Coordinates of C-alpha atoms in Angstrom, one line a residue:
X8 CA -56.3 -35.6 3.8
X9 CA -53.4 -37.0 5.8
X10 CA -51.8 -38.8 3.2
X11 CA -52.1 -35.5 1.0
X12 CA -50.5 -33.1 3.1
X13 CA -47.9 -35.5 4.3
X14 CA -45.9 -36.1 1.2
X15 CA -45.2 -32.1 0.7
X16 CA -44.6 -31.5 4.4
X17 CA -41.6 -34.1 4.1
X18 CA -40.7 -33.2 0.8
X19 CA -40.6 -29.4 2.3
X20 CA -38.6 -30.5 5.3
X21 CA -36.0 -32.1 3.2
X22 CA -35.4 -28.8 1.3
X23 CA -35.3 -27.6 4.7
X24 CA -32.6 -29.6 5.6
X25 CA -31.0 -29.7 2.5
X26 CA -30.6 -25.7 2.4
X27 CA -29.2 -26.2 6.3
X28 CA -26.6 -28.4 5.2
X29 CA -25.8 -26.1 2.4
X30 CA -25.8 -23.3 4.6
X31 CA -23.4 -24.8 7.1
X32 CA -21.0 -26.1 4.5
X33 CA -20.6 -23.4 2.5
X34 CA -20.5 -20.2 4.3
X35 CA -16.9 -20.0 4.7
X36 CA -16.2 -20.7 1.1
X37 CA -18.5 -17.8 -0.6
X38 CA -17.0 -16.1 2.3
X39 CA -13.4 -16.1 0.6
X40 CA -15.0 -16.1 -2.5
X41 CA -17.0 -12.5 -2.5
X42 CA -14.6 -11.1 0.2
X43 CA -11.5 -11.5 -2.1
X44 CA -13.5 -10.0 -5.0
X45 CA -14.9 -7.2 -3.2
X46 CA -11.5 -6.7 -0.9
X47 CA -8.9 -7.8 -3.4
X48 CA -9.8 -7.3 -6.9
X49 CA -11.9 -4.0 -6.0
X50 CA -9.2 -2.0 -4.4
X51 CA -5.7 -3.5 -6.3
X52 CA -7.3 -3.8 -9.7
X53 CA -6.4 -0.3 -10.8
X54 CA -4.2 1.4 -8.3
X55 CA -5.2 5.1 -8.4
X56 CA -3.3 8.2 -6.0
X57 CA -5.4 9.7 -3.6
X58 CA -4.7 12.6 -1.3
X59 CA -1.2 12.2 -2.0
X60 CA 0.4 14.9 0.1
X61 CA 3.4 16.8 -1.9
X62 CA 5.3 19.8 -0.6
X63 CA 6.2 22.0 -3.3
X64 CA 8.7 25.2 -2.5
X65 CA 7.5 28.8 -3.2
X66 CA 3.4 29.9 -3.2
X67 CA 3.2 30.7 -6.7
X68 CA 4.8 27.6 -8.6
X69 CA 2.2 25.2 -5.3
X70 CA -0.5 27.7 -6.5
X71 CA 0.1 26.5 -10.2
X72 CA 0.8 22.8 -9.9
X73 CA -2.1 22.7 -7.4
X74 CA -4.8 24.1 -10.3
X75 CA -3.0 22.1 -12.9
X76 CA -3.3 18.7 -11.1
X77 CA -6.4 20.1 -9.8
X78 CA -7.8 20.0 -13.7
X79 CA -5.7 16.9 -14.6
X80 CA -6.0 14.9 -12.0
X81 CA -8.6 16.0 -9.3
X82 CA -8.7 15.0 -5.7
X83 CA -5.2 13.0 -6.7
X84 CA -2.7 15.2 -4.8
X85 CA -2.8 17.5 -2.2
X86 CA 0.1 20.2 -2.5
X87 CA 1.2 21.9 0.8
X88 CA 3.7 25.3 0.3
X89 CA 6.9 25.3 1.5
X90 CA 8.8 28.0 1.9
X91 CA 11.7 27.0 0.4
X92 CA 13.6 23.5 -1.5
X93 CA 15.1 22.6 1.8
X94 CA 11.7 22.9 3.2
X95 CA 9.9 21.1 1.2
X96 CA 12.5 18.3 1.5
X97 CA 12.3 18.2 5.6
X98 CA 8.5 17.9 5.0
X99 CA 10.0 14.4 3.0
X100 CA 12.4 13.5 6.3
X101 CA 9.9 14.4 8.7
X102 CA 7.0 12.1 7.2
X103 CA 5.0 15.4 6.6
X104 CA 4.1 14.9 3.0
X105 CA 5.4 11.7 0.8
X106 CA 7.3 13.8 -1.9
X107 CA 8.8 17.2 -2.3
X108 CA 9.2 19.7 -5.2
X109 CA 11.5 22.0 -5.9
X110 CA 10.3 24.5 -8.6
X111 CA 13.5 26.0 -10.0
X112 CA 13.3 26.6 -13.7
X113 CA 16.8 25.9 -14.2
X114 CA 16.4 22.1 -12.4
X115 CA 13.2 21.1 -11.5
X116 CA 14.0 18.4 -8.6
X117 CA 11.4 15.9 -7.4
X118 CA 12.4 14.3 -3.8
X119 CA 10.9 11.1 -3.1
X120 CA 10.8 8.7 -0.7
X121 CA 10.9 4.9 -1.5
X122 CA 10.6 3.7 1.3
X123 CA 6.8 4.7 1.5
X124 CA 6.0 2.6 -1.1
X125 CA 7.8 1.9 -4.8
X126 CA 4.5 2.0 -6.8
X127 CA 3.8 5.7 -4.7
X128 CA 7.3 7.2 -6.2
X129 CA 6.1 5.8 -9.4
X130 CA 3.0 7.6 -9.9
X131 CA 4.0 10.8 -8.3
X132 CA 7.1 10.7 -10.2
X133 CA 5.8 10.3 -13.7
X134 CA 2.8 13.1 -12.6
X135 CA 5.7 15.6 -12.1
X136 CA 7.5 15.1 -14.8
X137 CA 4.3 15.4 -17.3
X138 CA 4.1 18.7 -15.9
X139 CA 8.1 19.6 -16.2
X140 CA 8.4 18.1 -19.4
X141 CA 4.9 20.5 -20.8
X142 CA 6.8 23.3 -19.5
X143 CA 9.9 22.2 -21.7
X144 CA 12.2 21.3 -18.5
X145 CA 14.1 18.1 -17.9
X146 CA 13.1 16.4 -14.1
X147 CA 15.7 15.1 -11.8
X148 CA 14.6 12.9 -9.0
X149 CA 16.0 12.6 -5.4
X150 CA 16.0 9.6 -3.1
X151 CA 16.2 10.9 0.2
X152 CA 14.5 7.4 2.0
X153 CA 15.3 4.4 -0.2
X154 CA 14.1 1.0 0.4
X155 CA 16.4 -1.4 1.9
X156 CA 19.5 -3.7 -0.3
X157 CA 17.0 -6.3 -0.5
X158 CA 14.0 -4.9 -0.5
X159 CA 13.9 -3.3 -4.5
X160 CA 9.9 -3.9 -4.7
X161 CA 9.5 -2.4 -1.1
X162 CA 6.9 -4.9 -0.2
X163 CA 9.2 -7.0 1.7
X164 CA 8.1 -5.6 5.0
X165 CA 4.8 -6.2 4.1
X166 CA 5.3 -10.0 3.9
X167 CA 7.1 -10.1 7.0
X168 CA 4.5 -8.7 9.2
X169 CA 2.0 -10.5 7.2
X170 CA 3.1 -13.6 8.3
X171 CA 2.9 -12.5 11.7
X172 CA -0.8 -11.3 11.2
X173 CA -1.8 -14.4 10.0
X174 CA 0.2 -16.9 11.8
X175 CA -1.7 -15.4 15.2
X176 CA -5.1 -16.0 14.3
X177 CA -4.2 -19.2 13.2
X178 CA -2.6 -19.9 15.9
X179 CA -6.1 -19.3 17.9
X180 CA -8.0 -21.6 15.9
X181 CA -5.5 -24.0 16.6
X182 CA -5.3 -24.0 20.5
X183 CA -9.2 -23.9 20.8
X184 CA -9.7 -27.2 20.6
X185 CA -7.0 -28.0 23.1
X186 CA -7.7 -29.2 26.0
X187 CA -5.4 -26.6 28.0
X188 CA -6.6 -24.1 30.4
X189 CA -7.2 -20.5 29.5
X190 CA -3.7 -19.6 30.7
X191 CA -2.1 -22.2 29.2
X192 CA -3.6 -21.0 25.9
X193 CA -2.4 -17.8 26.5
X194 CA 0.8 -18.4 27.6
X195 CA 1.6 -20.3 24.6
X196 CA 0.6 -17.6 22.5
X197 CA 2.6 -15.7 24.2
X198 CA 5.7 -17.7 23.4
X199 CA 4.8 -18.6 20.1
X200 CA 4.4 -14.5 19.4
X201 CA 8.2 -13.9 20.4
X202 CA 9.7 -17.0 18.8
X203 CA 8.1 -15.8 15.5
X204 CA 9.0 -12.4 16.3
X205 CA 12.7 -12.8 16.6
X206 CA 12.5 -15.4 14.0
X207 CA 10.9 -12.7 11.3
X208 CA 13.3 -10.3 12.4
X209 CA 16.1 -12.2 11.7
X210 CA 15.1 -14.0 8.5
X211 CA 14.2 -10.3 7.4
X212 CA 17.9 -9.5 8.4
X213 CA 19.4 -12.1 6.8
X214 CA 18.0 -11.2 3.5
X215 CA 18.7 -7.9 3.9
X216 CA 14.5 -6.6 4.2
X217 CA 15.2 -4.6 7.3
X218 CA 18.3 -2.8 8.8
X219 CA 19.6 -4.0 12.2
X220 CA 17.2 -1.9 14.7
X221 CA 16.3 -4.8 17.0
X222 CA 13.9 -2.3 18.2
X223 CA 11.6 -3.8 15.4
X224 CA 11.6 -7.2 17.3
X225 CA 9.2 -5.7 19.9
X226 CA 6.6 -4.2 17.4
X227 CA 6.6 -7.3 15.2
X228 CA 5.3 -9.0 19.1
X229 CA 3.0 -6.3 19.7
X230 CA 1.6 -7.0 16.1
X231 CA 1.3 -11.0 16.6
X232 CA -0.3 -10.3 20.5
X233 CA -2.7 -7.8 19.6
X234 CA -4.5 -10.1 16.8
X235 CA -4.1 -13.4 18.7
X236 CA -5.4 -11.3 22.2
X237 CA -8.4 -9.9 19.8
X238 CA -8.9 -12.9 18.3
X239 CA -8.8 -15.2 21.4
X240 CA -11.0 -12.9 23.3
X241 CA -13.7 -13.2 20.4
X242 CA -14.2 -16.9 20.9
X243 CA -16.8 -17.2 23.5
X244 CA -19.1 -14.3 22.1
X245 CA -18.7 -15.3 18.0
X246 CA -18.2 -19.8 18.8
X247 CA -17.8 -21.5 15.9
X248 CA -18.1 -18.4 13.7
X249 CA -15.0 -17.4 14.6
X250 CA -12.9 -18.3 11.2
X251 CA -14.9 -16.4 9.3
X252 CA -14.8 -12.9 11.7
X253 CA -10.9 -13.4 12.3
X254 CA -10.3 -13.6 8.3
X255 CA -12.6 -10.8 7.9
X256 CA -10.9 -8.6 10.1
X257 CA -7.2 -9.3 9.8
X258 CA -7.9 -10.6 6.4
X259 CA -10.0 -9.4 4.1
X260 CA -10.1 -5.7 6.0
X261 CA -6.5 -5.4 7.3
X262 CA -4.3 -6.3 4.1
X263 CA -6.1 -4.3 1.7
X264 CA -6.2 -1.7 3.6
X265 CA -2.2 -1.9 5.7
X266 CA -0.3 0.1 2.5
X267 CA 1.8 -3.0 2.2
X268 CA 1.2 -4.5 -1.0
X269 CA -0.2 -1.6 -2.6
X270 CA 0.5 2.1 -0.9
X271 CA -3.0 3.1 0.7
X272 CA -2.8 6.5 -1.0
X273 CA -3.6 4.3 -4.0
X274 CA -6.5 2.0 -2.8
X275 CA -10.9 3.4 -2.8
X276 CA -11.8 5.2 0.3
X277 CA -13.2 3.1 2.5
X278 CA -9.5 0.7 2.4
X279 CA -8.0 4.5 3.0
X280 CA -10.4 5.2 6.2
X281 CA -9.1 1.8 7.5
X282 CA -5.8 2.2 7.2
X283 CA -5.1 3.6 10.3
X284 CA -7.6 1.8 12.5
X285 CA -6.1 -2.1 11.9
X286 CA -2.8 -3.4 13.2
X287 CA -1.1 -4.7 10.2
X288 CA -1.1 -1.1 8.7
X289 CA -0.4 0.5 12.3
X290 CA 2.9 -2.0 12.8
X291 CA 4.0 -1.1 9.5
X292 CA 3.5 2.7 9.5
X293 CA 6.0 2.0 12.6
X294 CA 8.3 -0.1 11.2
X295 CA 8.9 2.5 8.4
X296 CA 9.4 5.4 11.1
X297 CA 11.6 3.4 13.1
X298 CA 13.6 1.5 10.0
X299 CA 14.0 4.5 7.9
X300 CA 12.6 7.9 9.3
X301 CA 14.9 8.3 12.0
X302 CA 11.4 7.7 14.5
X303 CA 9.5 10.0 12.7
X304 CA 5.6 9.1 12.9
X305 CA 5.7 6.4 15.0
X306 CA 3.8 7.7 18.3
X307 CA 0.1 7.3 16.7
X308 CA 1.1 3.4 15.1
X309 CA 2.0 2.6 18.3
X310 CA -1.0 4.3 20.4
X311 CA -3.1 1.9 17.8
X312 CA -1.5 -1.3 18.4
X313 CA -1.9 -0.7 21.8
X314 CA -5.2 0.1 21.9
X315 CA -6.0 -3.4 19.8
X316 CA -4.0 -5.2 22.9
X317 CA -5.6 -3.5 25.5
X318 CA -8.9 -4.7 23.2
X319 CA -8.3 -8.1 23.2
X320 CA -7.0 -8.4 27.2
X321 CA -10.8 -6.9 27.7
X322 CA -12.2 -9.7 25.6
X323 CA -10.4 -12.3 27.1
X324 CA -11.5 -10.9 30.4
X325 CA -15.0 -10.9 29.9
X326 CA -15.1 -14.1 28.6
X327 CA -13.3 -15.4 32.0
X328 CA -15.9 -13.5 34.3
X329 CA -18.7 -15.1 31.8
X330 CA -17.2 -18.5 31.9
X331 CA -16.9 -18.7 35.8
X332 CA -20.9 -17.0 36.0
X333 CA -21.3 -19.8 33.7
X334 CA -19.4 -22.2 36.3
X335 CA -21.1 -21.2 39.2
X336 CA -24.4 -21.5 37.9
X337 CA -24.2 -24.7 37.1
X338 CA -21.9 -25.2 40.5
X339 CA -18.9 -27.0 38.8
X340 CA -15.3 -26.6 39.4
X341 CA -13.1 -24.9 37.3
X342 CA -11.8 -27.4 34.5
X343 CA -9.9 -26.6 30.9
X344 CA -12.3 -25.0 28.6
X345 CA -14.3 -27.1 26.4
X346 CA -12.9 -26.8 22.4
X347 CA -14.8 -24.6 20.6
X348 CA -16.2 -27.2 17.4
X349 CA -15.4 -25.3 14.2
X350 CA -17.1 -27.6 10.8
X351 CA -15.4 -24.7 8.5
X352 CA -11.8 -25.3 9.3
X353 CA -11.8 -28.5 11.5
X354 CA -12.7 -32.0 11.3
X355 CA -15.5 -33.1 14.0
X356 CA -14.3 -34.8 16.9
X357 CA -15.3 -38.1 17.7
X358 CA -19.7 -38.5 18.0
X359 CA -22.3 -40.5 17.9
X360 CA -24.8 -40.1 15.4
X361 CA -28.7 -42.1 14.9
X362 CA -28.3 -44.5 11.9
X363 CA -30.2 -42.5 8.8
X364 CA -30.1 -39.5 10.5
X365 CA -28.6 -36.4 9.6
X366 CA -25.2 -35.2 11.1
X367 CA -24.8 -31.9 12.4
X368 CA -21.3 -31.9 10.6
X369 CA -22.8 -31.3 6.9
X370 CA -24.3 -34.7 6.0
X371 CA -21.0 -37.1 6.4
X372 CA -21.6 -40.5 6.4
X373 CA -21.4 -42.6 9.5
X374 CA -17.7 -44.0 9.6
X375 CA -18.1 -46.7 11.4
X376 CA -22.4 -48.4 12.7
X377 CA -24.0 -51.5 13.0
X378 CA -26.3 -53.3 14.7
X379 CA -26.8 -55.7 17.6
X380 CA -28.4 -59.1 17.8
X381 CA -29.1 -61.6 20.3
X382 CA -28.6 -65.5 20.1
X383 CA -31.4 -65.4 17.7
X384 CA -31.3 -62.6 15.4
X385 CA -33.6 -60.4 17.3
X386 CA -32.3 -56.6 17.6
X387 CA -30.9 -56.1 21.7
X388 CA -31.9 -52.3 22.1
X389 CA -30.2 -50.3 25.0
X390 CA -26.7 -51.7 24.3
X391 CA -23.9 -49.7 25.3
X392 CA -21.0 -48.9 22.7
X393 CA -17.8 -47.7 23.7
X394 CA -14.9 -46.9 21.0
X395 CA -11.9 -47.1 22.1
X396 CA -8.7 -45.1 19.9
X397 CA -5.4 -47.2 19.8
X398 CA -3.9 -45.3 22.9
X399 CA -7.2 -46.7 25.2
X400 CA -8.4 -43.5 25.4
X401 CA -12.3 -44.1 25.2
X402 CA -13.1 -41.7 21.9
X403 CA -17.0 -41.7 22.4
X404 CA -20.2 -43.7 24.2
X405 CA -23.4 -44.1 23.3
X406 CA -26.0 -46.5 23.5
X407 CA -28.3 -48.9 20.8
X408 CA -31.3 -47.3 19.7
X409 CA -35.3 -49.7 19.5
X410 CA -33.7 -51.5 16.1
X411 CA -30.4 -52.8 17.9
X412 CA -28.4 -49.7 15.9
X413 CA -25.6 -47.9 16.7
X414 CA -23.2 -45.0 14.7
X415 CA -20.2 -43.1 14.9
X416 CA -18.9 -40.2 12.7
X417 CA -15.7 -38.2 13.3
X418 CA -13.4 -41.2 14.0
X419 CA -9.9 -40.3 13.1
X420 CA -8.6 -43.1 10.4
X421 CA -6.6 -45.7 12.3
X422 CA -7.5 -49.0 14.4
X423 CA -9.9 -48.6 17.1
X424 CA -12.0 -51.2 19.4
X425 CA -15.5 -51.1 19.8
X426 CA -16.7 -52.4 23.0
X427 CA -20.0 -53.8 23.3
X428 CA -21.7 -54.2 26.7
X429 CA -25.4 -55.4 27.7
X430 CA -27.2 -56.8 30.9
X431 CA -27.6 -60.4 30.9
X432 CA -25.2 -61.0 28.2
X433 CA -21.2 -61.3 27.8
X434 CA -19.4 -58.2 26.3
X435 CA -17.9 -58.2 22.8
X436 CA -15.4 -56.4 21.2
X437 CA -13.7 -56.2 17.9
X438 CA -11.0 -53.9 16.5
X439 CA -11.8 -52.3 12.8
X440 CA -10.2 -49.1 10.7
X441 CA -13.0 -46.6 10.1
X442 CA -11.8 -44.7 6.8
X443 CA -13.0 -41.2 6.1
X444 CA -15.8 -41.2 3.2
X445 CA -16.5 -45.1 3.9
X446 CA -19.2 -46.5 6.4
X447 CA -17.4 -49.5 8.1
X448 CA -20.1 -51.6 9.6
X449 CA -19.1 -53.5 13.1
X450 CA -22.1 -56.1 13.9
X451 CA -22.0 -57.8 17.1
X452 CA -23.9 -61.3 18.0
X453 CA -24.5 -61.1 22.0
X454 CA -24.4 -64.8 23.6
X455 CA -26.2 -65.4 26.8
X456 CA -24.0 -65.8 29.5
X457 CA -23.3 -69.4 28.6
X458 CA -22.0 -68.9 25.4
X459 CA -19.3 -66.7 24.1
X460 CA -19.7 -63.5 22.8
X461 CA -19.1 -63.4 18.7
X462 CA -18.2 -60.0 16.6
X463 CA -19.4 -61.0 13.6
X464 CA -18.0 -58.9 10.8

């Protein structure tokens, strides 16, 4: 009966295994891979206007355009009455609606604003004039809030604050697996944010993306602290599923639904409910106000970016009150924090790993293993290892198992010295180049104190 049963049980608790491994390794890929198909190709592959608001001057010709775009194209604009053309064009200035009408017969005048978004203008402007040109009128267009010299796309801004955006996070991921304290973490992240701020601000200067209102300098900060804070202060409640939450949030979520690349007027509902919840959109809703609106518009942006700060110096904060709970339990003294491992993004740090077993770090192959022998060929169990990186600094320690045999994984790919140490016998050591993909095997021949100690290759 045993020998019945046992061959499934393995063969079920390699598929076990084997679905693990698959699991570990490729989350973060069909990640990307579904969350750029539902939050890239969905929302960008046919840009449609939504709620677009447009003041039009006098109640009769807002009643009319209103039922005629109503019929035509329904749910696409919503038309707010002005009393008069220089009404409706203040409702442009004062960020009130995105476009204006003016219904006189003798010259129908659309004002736009550019600035909001080139691919906006373009569908409200060719929606107008389908409906001056069926009326047998010619439309003239206004730019009241044009994009800037070098800026003719009006996505420029969006790249600049992109960069920003996903520079932070990166950032995060980076410094985890330093061995700084949380301040120090913080602190550089602090400094990082303004170099990268001024340096944006200037590079979008110099090719002519923004106007000189160094006033944008501080918003482009708040932008880069308020993901890196959020993102930092997620670390010790999401661990090593922190890649995949950071690019979902200020990926996936937050460019499809900033108005950047594609005006959000234009993108499905739920990117349009976002829009004013994530930072990216926030900082350049504000950047827009403070660029080219005069100011207009820019209390809520900033209220929002704000409020993601003030998130992420809550996170961080709990995670300190955890991690010295954490500390006291265990009644040790404060120390940097211990790097968060990350298999998705990061190779493994230094480990040992049991010969033929699997590794934790989605089945690689031991890098560097071997075995030990005595004088005689018989296996010396219980030997220590110790590998050494080219600096002295002792990479990793572990011990022989019953067989004599000993493995490493996660060596970086340059010389290190393997140290080999047993009661009763002299130490060996030998120096080899583990190489990523490659098991090196390191065999070492204990002598008895009389004799020498022999690495045997």
């Amino acid at each position: 009966m045993t020998e019945e049963t046992s061959e499934p049980r393995g063969r079920g608790a390699a598929l076990t295994d084997l679905a693990r491994i698959l699991a570990g390794g490729l989350w973060f890929p069909l990640l990307f891979f579904f969350g750029f198909l539902l939050c890239y190709a969905l929302p960008f592959h046919n840009p449609t206007p939504h709620d677009v608001r447009v003041a039009v001057s006098g109640p009769q010709a807002a009643r009319e355009i209103r039922a005629g775009f109503g019929k035509a194209s329904p749910g696409a604009f919503d038309v707010v009455t002005a009393g008069s053309p220089a009404e409706a064009r203040r409702k442009v200035l004062d960020r009130d609606t995105e476009a204006a009408f003016a219904a006189d017969a003798a010259r129908p005048t659309l004002y736009l604003a550019k600035a909001e978004g080139a691919l906006l203008e373009q569908a409200v402007t060719t929606a107008f004039r389908t409906v001056v040109e069926r009326g047998g009128g010619q439309l003239t267009t206004v730019e009241l809030v044009p994009t800037a010299s070098g800026d003719t796309s009006g996505t420029g801004l969006f790249y600049l604050t992109m960069s920003l955006n996903i520079s932070a996070y990166i950032a995060v991921m980076m410094l985890i697996r330093a061995h700084l304290t949380r301040r120090g973490k913080l602190l550089t992240l602090v400094c990082l944010s303004a170099f990268m701020s001024v340096v944006a601000y200037l590079i979008g200067r110099g090719l002519d993306i923004v106007p000189g209102e160094p006033l944008g300098i501080l918003y482009l900060f708040l932008l880069s602290q308020a993901v890196a804070w959020v993102t930092y202060g997620l670390v010790p409640f999401v661990k090593q599923f922190l890649p995949g939450v950071a690019i979902t949030l200020f990926v996936l979520l937050s460019i499809p639904s900033s108005g950047g690349a594609i005006p959000y007027q234009m993108v499905p509902a739920f990117f349009r409910a976002l829009h004013p919840v994530f930072p990216l959109g926030n900082v350049i809703e504000a950047l827009h106000g403070i660029f080219s609106f005069d100011g207009k518009g820019v209390l809520r942006p900033t209220l929002v970016l704000c409020a993601w700060l003030l998130l992420g110096l809550l996170l961080v904060a709990l995670g300190a009150v955890l991690a010295r709970r954490k500390e006291h339990e265990h009644a040790g003294a404060a120390a940097p924090e211990a790097p968060v491992e990350d298999p998705a993004l990061e190779a493994p740090v230094p480990h040992a790993v049991t010969p033929g077993a699997h590794d934790p770090f989605g089945e690689r192959a031991v890098v560097l293993g071997g075995e030990v022998f005595h004088d005689d060929g018989r296996p010396v169990p219980g030997v220590f290892i110790t590998v050494l990186g080219h600096d002295g600094h002792q990479l990793l320690h572990t011990v022989t198992d019953e067989d004599g045999r000993w493995g490493a994984a996660g060596l970086p790919e340059d010389w290190v010295t393997v140290l080999a140490l047993a009661k009763g016998h002299r130490p060996a050591a030998s120096r080899v180049l583990p190489r990523e993909g490659h098991v090196t095997r390191q065999d070492f021949v204990l002598a008895t104190p009389s004799a020498h100690a022999v690495p045997s290759a």
